[in-house]
Coordinates of C-alpha atoms in Angstrom, one line a residue:
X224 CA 0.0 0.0 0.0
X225 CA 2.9 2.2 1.1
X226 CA 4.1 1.7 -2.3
X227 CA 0.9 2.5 -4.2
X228 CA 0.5 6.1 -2.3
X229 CA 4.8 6.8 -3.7
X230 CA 3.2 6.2 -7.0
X231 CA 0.5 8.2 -7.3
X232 CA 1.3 11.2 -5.4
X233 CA 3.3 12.7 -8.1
X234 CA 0.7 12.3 -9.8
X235 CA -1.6 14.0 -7.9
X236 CA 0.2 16.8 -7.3
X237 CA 1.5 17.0 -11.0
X238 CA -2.7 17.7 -11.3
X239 CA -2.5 20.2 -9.3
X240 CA -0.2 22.8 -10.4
X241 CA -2.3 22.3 -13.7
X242 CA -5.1 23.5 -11.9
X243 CA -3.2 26.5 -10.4
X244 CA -2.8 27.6 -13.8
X245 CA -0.8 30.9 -14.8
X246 CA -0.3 34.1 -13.3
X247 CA 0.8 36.9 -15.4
X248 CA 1.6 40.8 -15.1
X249 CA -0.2 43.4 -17.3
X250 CA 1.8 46.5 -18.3
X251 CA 0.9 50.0 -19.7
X252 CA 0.9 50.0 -23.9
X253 CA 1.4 53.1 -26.0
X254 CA -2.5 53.6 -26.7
X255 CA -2.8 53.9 -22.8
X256 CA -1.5 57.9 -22.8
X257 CA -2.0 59.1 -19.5
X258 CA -3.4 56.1 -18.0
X259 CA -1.7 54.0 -15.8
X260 CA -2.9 50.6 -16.1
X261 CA -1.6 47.8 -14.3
X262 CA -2.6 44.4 -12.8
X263 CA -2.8 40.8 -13.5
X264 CA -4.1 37.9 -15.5
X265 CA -4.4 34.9 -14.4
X266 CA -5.2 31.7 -16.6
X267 CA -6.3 28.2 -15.0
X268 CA -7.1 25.1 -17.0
X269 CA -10.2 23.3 -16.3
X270 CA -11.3 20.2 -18.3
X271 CA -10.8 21.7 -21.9
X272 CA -11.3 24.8 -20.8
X273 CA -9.2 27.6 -20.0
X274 CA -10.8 30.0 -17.5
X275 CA -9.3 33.9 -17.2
X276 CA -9.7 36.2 -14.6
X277 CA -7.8 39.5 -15.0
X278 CA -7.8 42.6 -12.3
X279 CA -6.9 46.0 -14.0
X280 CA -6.5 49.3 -12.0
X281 CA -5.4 52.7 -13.3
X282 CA -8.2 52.9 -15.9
X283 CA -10.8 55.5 -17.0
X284 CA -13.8 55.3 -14.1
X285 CA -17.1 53.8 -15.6
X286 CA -16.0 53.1 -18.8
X287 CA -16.1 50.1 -21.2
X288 CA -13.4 47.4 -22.1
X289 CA -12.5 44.7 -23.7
X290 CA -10.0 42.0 -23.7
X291 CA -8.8 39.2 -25.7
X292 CA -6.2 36.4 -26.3
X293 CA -4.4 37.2 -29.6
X294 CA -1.8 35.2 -31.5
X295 CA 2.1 35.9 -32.6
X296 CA 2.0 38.9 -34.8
X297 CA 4.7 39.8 -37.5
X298 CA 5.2 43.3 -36.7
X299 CA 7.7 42.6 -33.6
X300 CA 9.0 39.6 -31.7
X301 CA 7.7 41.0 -28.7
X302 CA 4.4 40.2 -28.2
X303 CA 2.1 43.1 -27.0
X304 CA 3.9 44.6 -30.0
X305 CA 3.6 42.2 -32.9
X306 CA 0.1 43.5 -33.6
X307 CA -0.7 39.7 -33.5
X308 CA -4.9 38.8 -34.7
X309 CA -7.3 38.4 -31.8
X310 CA -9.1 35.2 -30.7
X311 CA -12.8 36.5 -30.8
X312 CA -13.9 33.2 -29.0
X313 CA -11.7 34.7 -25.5
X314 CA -13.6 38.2 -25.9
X315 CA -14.9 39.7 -22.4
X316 CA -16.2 42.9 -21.8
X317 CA -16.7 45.1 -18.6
X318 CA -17.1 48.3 -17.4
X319 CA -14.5 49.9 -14.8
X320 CA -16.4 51.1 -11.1
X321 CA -16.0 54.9 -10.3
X322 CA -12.5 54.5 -9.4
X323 CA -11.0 52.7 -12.5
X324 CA -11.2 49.3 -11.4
X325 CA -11.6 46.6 -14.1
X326 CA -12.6 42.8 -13.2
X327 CA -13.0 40.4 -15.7
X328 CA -14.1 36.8 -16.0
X329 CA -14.5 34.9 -18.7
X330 CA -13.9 30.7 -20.2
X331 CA -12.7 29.9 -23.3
X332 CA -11.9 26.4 -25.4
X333 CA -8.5 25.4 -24.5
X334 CA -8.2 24.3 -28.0
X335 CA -9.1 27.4 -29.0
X336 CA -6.2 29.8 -27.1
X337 CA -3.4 27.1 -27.3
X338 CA -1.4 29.3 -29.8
X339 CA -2.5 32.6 -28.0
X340 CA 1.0 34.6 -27.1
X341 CA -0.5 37.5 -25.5
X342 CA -3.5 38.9 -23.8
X343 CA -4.2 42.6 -24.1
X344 CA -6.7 45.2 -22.8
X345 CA -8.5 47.8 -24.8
X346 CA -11.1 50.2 -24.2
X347 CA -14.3 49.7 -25.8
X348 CA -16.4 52.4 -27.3
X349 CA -19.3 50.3 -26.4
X350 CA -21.0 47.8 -24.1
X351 CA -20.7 45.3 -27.0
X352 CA -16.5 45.6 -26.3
X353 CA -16.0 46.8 -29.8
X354 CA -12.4 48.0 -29.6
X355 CA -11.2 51.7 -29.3
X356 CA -7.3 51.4 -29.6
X357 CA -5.0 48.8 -30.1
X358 CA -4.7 48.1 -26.2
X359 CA -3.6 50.3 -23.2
X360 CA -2.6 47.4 -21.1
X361 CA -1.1 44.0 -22.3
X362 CA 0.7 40.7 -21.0
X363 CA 2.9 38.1 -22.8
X364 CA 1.5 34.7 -22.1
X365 CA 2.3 30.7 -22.2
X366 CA -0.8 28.7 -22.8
X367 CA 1.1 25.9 -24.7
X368 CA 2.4 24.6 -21.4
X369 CA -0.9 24.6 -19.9

């Protein structure tokens, strides 16, 4: 029995940190201007599908946004500045509280974001999340290891 338990509690644990997922860092982008946007992403696996909370602060109070997964662009290696195609299927939309805080919450197809190599922020010019700019906040991510 002793011997069984060795076995599978790698396992188990290996489990786990998939379920912890992926904690990333958003930073300010160009489009931002005197906006200081900053806060985090975080990206958990669960079944085949990949579930995304992300906290911005620094925003515009009670306005719209929208944010996406997008893939590897040409225009740079970097990837909040490769200009890379959004994955429409990972849209979500919210509206910032009187003091520019932005939650949101959203599930995806992992199949759908496995090639994604950044998530960006932009603000909306409606409640539909159609976008404004090209992002004032942005984070490189790893879903492929998910």
């Amino acid at each position: 029995m002793p011997r069984l338990l060795a076995l599978a509690l790698p396992l188990v644990l290996g489990s786990c940190t998939m379920m912890m997922g992926s904690n990333y860092t958003l930073g300010k982008q160009p489009a931002a201007g005197d906006l200081t946007p900053g806060g985090t992403v975080t990206s958990r696996m669960s079944g085949d599908m990949v579930m995304t909370n992300a906290r911005v602060m620094g925003l515009r109070p009670n306005q719209f946004y929208v944010a996406h997964y997008h893939t590897q662009g040409a225009a740079s290696t970097d990837p909040c500045s490769s200009g890379g195609p959004a994955i429409m299927s990972s849209k979500v939309v919210g509206q910032t509280d009187a003091g520019g805080m932005l939650t949101l919450t959203g599930s995806v197809a992992r199949a759908d974001v496995m090639n994604a190599t950044y998530f960006n922020v932009h603000t909306a010019s409606d409640a539909q999340g159609t976008p404004a700019d090209p992002g004032v906040a942005c984070t490189a991510v790893r879903m492929a290891g998910m």
